[in-house]
Coordinates of C-alpha atoms in Angstrom, one line a residue:
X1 CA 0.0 0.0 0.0
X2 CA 2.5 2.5 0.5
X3 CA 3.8 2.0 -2.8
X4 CA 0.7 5.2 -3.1
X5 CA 2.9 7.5 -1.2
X6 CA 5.8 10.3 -2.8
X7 CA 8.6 8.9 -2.6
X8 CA 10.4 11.0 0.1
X9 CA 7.2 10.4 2.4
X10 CA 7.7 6.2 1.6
X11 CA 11.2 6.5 2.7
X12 CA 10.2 8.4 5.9
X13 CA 7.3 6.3 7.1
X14 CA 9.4 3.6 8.5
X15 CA 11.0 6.5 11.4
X16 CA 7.4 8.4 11.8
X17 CA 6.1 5.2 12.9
X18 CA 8.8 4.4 15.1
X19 CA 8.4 7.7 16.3
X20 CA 4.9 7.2 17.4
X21 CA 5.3 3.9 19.0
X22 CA 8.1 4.8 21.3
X23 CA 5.7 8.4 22.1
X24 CA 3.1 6.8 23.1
X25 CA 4.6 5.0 25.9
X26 CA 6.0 8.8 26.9
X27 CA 2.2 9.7 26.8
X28 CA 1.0 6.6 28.7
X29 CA 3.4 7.5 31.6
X30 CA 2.8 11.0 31.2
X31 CA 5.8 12.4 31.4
X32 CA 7.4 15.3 28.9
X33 CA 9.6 14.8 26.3
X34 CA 12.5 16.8 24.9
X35 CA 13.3 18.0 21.6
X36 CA 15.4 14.8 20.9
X37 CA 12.1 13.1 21.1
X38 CA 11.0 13.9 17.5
X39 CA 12.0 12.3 14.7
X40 CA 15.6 13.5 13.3
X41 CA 14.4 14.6 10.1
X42 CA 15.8 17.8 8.3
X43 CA 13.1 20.9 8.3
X44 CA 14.0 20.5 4.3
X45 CA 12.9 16.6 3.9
X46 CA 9.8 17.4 5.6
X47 CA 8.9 20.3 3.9
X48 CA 9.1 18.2 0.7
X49 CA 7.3 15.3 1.8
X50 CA 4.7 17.9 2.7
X51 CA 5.1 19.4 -0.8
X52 CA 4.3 16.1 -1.9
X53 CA 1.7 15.2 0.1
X54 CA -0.6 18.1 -0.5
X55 CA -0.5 22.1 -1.3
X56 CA -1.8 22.9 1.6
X57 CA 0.8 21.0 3.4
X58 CA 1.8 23.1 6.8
X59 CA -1.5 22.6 8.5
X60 CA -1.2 24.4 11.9
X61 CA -3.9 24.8 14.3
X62 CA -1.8 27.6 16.2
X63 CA -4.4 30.0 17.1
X64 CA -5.9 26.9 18.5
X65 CA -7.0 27.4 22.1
X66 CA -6.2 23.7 23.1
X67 CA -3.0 23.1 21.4
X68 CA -1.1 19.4 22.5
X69 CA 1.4 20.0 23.9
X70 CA 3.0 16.0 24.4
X71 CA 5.6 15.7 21.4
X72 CA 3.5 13.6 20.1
X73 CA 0.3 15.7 19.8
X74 CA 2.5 19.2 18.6
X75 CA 3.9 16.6 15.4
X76 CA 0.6 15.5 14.3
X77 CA -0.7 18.9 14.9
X78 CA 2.2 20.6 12.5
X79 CA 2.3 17.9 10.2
X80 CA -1.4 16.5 10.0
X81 CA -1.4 16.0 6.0
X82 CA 1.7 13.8 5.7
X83 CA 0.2 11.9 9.3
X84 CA -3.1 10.9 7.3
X85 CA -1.6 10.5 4.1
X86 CA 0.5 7.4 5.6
X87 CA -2.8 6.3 7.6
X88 CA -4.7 6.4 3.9
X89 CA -1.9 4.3 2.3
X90 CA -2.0 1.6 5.2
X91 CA -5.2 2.0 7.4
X92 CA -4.4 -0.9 9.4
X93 CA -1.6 1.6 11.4
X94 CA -4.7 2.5 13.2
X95 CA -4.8 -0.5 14.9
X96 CA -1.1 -0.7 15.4
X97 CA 1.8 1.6 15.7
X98 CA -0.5 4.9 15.2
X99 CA -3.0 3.9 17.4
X100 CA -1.6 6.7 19.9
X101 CA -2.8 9.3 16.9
X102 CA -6.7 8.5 18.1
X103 CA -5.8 10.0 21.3
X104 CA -5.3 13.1 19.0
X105 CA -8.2 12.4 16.4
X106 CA -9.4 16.1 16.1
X107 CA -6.2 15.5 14.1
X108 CA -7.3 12.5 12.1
X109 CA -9.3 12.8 8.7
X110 CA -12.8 11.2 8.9
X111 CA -11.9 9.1 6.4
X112 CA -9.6 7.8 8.0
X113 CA -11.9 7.4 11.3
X114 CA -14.3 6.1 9.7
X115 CA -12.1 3.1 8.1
X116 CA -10.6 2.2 11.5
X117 CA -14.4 2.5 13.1
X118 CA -15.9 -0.3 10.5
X119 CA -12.5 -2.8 11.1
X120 CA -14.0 -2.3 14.9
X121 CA -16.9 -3.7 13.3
X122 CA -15.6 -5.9 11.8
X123 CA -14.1 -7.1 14.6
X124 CA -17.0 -7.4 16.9
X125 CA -18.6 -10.4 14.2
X126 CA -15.5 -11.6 13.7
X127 CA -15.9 -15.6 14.4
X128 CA -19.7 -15.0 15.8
X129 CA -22.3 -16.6 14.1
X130 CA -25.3 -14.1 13.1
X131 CA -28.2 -14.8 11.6
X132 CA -31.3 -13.0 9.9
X133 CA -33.2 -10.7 11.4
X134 CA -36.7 -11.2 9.1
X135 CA -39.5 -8.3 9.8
X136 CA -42.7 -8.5 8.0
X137 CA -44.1 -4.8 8.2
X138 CA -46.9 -2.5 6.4
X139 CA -46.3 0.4 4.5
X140 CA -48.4 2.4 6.1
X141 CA -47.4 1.2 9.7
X142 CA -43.9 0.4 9.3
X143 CA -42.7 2.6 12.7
X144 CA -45.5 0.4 15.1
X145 CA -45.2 -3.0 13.4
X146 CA -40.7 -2.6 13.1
X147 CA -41.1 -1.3 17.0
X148 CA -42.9 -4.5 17.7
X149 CA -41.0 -6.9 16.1
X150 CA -37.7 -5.7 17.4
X151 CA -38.1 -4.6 20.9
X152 CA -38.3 -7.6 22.0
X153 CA -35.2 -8.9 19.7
X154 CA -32.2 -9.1 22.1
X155 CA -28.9 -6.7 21.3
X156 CA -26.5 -10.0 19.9
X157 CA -29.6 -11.0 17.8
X158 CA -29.9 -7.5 16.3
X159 CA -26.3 -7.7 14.9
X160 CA -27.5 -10.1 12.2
X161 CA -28.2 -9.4 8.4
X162 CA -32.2 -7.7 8.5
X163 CA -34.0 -9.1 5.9
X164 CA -37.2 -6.8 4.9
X165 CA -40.8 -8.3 3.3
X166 CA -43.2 -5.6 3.0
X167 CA -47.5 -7.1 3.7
X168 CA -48.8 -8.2 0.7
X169 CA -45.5 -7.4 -1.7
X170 CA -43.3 -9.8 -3.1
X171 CA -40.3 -8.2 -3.8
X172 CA -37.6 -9.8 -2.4
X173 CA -35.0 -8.4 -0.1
X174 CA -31.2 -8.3 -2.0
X175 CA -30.5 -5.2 -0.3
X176 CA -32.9 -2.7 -2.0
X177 CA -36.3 -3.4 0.6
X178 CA -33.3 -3.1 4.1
X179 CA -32.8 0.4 1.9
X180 CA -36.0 1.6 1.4
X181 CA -37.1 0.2 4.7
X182 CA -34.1 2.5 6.5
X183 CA -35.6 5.5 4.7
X184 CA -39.3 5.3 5.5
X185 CA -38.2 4.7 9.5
X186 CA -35.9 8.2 9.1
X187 CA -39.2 9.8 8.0
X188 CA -41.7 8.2 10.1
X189 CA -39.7 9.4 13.9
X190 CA -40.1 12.4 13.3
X191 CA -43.3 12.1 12.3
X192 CA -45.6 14.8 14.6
X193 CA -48.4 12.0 15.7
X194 CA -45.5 10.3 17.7
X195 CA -44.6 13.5 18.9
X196 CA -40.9 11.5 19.7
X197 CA -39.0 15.0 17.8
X198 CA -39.6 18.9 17.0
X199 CA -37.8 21.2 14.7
X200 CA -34.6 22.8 15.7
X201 CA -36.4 26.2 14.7
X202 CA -40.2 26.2 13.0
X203 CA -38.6 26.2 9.5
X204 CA -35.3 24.3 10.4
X205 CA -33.9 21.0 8.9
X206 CA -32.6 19.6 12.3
X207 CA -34.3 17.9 15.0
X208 CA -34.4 17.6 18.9
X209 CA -36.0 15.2 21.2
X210 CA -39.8 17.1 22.7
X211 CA -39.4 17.8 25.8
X212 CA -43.1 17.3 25.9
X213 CA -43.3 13.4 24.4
X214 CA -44.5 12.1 27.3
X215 CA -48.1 13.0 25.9
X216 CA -47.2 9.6 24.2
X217 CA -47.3 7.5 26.8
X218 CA -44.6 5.0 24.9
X219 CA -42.2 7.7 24.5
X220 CA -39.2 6.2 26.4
X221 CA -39.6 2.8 24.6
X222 CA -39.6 4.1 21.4
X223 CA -36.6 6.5 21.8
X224 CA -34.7 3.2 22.8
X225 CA -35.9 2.3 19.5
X226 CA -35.1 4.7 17.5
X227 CA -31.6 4.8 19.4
X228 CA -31.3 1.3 18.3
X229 CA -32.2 1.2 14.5
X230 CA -30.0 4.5 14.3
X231 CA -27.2 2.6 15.8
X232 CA -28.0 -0.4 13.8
X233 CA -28.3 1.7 10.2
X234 CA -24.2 2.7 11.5
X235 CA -23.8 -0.7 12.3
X236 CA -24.6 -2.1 8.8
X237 CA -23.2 1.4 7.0
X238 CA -26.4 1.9 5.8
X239 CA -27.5 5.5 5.2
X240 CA -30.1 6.8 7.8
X241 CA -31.4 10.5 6.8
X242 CA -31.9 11.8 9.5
X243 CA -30.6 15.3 11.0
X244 CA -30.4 16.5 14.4
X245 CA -29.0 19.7 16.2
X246 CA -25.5 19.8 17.2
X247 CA -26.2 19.4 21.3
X248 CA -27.6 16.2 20.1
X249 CA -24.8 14.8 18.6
X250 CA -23.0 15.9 21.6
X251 CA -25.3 13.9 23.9
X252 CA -24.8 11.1 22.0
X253 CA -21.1 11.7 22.4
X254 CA -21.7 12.2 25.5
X255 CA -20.3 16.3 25.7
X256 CA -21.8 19.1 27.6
X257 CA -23.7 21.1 25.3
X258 CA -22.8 24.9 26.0
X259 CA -24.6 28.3 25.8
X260 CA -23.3 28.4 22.1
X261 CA -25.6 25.8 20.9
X262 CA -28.7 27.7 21.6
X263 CA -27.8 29.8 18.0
X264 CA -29.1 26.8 15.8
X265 CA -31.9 26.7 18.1
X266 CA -32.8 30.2 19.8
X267 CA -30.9 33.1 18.2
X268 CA -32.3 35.6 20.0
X269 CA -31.6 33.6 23.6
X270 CA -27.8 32.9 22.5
X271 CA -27.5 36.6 21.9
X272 CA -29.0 37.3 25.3
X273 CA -26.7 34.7 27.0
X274 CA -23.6 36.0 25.2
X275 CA -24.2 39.6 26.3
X276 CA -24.6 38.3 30.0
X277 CA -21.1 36.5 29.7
X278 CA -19.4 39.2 27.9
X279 CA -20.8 42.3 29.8
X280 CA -21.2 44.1 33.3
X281 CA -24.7 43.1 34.4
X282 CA -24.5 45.2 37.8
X283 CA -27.7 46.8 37.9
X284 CA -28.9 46.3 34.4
X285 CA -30.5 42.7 34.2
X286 CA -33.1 41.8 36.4
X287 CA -32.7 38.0 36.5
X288 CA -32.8 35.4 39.3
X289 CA -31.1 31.7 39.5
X290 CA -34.5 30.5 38.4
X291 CA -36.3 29.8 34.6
X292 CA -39.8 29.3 33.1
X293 CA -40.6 26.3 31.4
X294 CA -44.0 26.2 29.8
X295 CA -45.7 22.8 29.7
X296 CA -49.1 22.8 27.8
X297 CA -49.8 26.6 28.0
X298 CA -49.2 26.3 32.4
X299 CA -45.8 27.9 33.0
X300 CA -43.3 26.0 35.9
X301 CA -40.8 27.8 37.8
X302 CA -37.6 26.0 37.8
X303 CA -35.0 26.8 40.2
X304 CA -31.5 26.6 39.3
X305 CA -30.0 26.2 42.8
X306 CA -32.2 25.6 46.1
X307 CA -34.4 28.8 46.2
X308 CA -32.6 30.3 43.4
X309 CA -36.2 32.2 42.6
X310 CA -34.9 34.2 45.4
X311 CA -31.4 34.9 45.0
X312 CA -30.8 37.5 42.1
X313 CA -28.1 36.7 39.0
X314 CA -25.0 39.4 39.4
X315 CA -21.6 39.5 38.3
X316 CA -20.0 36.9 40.4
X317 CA -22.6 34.2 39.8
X318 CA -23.3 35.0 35.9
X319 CA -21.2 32.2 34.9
X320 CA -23.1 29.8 36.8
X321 CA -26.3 31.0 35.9
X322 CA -25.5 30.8 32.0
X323 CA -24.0 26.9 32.5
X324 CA -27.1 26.1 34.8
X325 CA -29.6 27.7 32.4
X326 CA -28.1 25.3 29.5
X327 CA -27.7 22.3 31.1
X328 CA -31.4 22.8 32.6
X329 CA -32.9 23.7 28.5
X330 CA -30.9 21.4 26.7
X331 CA -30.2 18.3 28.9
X332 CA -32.4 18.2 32.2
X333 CA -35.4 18.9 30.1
X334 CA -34.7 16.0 27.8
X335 CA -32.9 14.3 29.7
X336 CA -35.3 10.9 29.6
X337 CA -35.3 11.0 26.2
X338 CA -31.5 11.1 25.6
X339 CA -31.6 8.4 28.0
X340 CA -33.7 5.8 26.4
X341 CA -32.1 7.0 23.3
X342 CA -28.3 5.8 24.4
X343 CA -30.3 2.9 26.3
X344 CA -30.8 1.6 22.8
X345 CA -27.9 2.7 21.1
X346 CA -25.3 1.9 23.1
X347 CA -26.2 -2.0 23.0
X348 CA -25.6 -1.9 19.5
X349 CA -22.1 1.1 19.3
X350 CA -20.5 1.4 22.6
X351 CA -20.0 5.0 23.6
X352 CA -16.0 4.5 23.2
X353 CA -16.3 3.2 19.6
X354 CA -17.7 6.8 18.8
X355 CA -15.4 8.9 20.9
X356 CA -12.8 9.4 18.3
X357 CA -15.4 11.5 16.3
X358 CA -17.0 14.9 16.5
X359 CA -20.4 16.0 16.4
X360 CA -19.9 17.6 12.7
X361 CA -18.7 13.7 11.8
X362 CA -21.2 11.8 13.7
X363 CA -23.9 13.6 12.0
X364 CA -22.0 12.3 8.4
X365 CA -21.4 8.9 9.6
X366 CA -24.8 8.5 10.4
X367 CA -26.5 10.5 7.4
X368 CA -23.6 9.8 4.9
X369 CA -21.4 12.6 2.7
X370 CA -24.2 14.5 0.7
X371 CA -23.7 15.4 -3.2
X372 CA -23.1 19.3 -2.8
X373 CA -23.4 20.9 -6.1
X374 CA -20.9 23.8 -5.6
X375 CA -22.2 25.7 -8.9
X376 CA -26.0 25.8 -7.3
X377 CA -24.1 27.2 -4.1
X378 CA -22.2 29.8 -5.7
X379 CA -25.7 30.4 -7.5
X380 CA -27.9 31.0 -4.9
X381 CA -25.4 32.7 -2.5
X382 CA -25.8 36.6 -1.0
X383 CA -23.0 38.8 -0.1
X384 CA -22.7 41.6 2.2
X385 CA -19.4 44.0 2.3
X386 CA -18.6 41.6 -0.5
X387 CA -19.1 41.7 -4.3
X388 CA -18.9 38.9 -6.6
X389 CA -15.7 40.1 -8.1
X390 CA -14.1 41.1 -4.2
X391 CA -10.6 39.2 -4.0
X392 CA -12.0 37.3 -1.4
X393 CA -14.8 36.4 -2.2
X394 CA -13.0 35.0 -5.9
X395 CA -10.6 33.6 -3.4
X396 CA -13.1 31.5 -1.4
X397 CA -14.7 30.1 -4.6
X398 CA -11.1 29.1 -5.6
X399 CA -10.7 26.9 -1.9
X400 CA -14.1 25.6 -2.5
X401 CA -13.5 24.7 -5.9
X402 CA -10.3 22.5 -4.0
X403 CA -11.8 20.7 -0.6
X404 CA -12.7 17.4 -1.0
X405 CA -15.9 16.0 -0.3
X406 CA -15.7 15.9 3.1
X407 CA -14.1 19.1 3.9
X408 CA -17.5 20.8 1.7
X409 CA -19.8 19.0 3.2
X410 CA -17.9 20.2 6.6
X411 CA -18.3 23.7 5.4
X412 CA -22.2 23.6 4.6
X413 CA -22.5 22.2 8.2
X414 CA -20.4 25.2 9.5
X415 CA -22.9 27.4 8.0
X416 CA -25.9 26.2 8.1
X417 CA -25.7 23.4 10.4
X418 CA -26.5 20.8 9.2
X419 CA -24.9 18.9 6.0
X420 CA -28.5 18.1 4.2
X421 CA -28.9 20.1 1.0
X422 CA -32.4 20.7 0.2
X423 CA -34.2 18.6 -2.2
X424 CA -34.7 21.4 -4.7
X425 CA -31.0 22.8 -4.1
X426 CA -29.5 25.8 -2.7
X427 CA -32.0 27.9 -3.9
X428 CA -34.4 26.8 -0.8
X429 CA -32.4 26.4 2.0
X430 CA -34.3 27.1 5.0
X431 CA -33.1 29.6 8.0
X432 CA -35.0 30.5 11.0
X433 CA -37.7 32.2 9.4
X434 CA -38.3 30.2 6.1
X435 CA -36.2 30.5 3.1
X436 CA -32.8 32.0 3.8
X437 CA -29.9 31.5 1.2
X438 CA -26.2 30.9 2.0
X439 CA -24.7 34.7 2.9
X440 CA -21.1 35.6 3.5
X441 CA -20.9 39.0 5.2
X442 CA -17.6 40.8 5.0
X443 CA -15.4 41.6 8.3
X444 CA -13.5 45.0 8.1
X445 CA -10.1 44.5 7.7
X446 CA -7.4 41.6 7.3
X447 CA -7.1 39.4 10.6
X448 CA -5.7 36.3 12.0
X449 CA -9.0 35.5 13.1
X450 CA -11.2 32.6 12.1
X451 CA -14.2 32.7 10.1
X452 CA -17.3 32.7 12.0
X453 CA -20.6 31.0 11.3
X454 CA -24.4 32.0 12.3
X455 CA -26.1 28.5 11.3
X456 CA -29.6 29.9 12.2
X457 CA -29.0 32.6 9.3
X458 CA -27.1 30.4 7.2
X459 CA -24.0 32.9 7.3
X460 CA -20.2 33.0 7.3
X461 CA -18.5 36.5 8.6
X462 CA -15.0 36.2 6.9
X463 CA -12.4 38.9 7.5
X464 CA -10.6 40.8 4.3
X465 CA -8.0 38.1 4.3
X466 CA -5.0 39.6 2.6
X467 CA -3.9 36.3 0.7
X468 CA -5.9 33.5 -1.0
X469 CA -3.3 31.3 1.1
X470 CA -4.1 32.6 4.7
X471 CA -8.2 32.6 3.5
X472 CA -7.8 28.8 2.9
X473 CA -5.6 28.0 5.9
X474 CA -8.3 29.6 8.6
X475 CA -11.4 27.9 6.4
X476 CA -10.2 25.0 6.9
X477 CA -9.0 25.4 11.2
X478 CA -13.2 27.1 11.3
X479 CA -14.5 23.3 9.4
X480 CA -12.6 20.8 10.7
X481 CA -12.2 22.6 14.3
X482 CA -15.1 25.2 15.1
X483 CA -17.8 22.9 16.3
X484 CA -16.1 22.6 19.6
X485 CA -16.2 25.9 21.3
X486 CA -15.1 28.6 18.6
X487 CA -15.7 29.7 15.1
X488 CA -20.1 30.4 16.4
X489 CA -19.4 33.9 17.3

């Protein structure tokens, strides 16, 4: 396999993965590691193997706030494309003498994850003898009658092949009926009747669980089930269209959603919670450690700490009050639901087969790498600061024109959110309020600064970036990096 790689990089494989074996002993044992530590490789060889790897070759996350700092995490930070290039030519590394790397897989393409995820899949049935799974459903009642005839089915059972036969059809299942079966299920949860999901925003494509589903009194058993079939549609790499918010994903990763992920949900209540954390509040806000939650048209007072109805938000208890506030809207409020959901899920994907991804790649391994149509996009696209002929903005249509398939389906879920492209293109993308095409506003002046996204308006702020170089460089840091605690300002 590595017979695929430049020929400078194939002579230098052999002492990067030495390198990473003996380093990730160093970071086992926790203990630092000099400069003699890194491989002894001239600045000039590297620079060509980089050359040779891709254009883009010094990929530095630098204005990073979490930056590695073991010797092994600052060399697959600086030299990330040559890292996955040897991981492409040989996946099986994963496994082997880079498996330290997944301790650094912010740093690992999702091709790459992805590959080493499905050998752990492999792995599982490896020697286990499965067998079929056969359903007999209706059309018209495929959620109830696939509910009944797999709840009862036990976790080991459900890793067989399925095998579909729709009442009073006789196709017969080759693949095609498992398919079409996978896509009728993603539309029927989040069907209203069920009442099992709501809309991110009214005219959103992403969903959340109802905090109100308990008007169904199977709720919980059916969010096991969904958890289940979603994990089984990874489990068989089928594709399951379904899209959910951001503090979703992060549940099922299990990460703290913070205050930022209100924006693809609440705009107006982000904004409000970012002016608290970025301003005085002394004698201007009139807020207590307590919120409303309205349940049927009857309004509940929740306290965020023991009588905080009576104890007033100021400046040395904002911060709590924001984190309380979150974790009480988008986790304590739902938090039933996510549970039966990961009930389910995790008997089919445990939580640490997932862990090496990010929300912005769960969301494609579940739903799968869309088609993205970059001349519909650059048709149906607004500007503001910008023209069509700006430098920038000619310079951003020359990156796009460059990322791979993943990286632009990575930048349409920056923007908007979500990776789904609407069914009759660009031209009807949906924002908050209905219809809202893909915008990029203009930022006065060049910067150092990353992009910055506002997915409920389908917008990217970018800053008069002086080169088409540095404009491709901090795209690609806002992508691959900004769902996790930057690049939503």
């Amino acid at each position: 396999p590595k017979q695929h790689l430049p020929p400078l990089l194939l002579r230098l494989s052999p002492l990067i993965e030495t390198f990473f074996v003996l380093n990730s002993f160093e970071e086992v044992s926790e203990t630092t590691a000099g400069p003699s530590g890194l491989p002894h490789t001239s600045g000039h060889d590297m620079e060509e193997g980089h050359a040779a790897a891709a254009s883009s070759a010094k990929s530095s996350r630098s204005n990073l706030d979490a930056l590695d700092t073991t010797s092994l995490g600052t060399f697959i930070d600086k030299h990330r494309v040559v890292v996955n290039m040897i991981v492409r030519s040989n996946p099986a590394l994963l496994e082997s003498s880079f498996k330290s790397a997944l301790r650094h897989a912010q740093a690992i393409d999702f091709d790459n994850k992805k590959l080493y995820f499905r050998g752990l899949i492999r792995k599982k049935t490896s020697g286990i003898r499965v067998g079929v799974v056969r359903i007999h459903v209706r059309r018209d009642q495929v959620f109830e009658d696939s509910y009944h005839q797999l709840r009862l089915r036990t976790a080991a059972e459900l890793l067989g092949r399925l095998h579909v036969q729709f009442v009073n059809e006789e196709g017969v299942d080759a693949g095609g009926l498992t398919r079409e079966w996978y896509q009728i299920l993603a539309r029927k949860i989040f069907d209203g009747n069920y009442a099992l999901f709501i809309r991110s925003t009214e005219k959103g494509a992403t969903y959340q669980p109802n905090p109100l589903s308990y008007i169904n009194e199977d709720h919980l058993g059916f969010f096991k089930f969904v958890g289940r079939i979603i994990a089984k549609a990874i489990y068989d790499g089928q594709i399951f269209d379904a899209y959910f918010t951001r503090s979703f994903y992060k549940h099922m990763l299990g990460i703290k959603p913070t205050y930022h992920d209100f924006e693809a949900i609440d705009p107006d209540y982000f904004k409000s919670l970012k002016w608290i954390v970025e301003n005085n509040i002394s004698g201007v806000l009139d807020l207590t450690m307590s919120t409303e939650l309205d349940e049927f048209g009857q309004v509940k007072i929740i306290d965020l700490i023991p009588n905080g109805r009576n104890l007033p938000v100021d400046e040395s208890n904002k911060l709590e009050y924001v984190r309380l506030i979150t974790e009480v809207k988008l986790t304590r409020s739902i938090e039933r639901q996510i549970k039966a959901f990961l009930e389910g899920f995790h008997e089919l994907i445990p939580a640490k087969d997932i862990e090496i991804f990010n929300a912005l790649e769960l969301e494609l391994l579940v739903s799968g790498l869309p088609d993205i149509d970059v001349a519909d996009l650059k048709a149906n696209i607004e500007y503001s600061g910008y023209t069509s002929s700006s430098p920038q903005i000619m310079w951003f249509w020359e990156v796009v024109a460059k990322l791979e398939k993943e990286d632009l389906a990575r930048l349409i879920m920056f923007v908007t959110g979500t990776s789904k492209v609407p069914l009759d293109g660009f031209a009807e993308l949906q924002g908050m309020n209905g219809t809202q095409k893909f915008q990029i506003h203009r930022v006065a002046g060049d910067s150092s600064r990353l992009p910055t996204a506002h997915t409920c308006f389908n917008q990217l702020d970018m800053p008069e970036y002086d080169t088409c170089e540095k404009l491709h460089k901090l795209l690609l840091v806002a992508i691959r990096e900004g769902s996790e605690g930057f690049g939503f300002g």
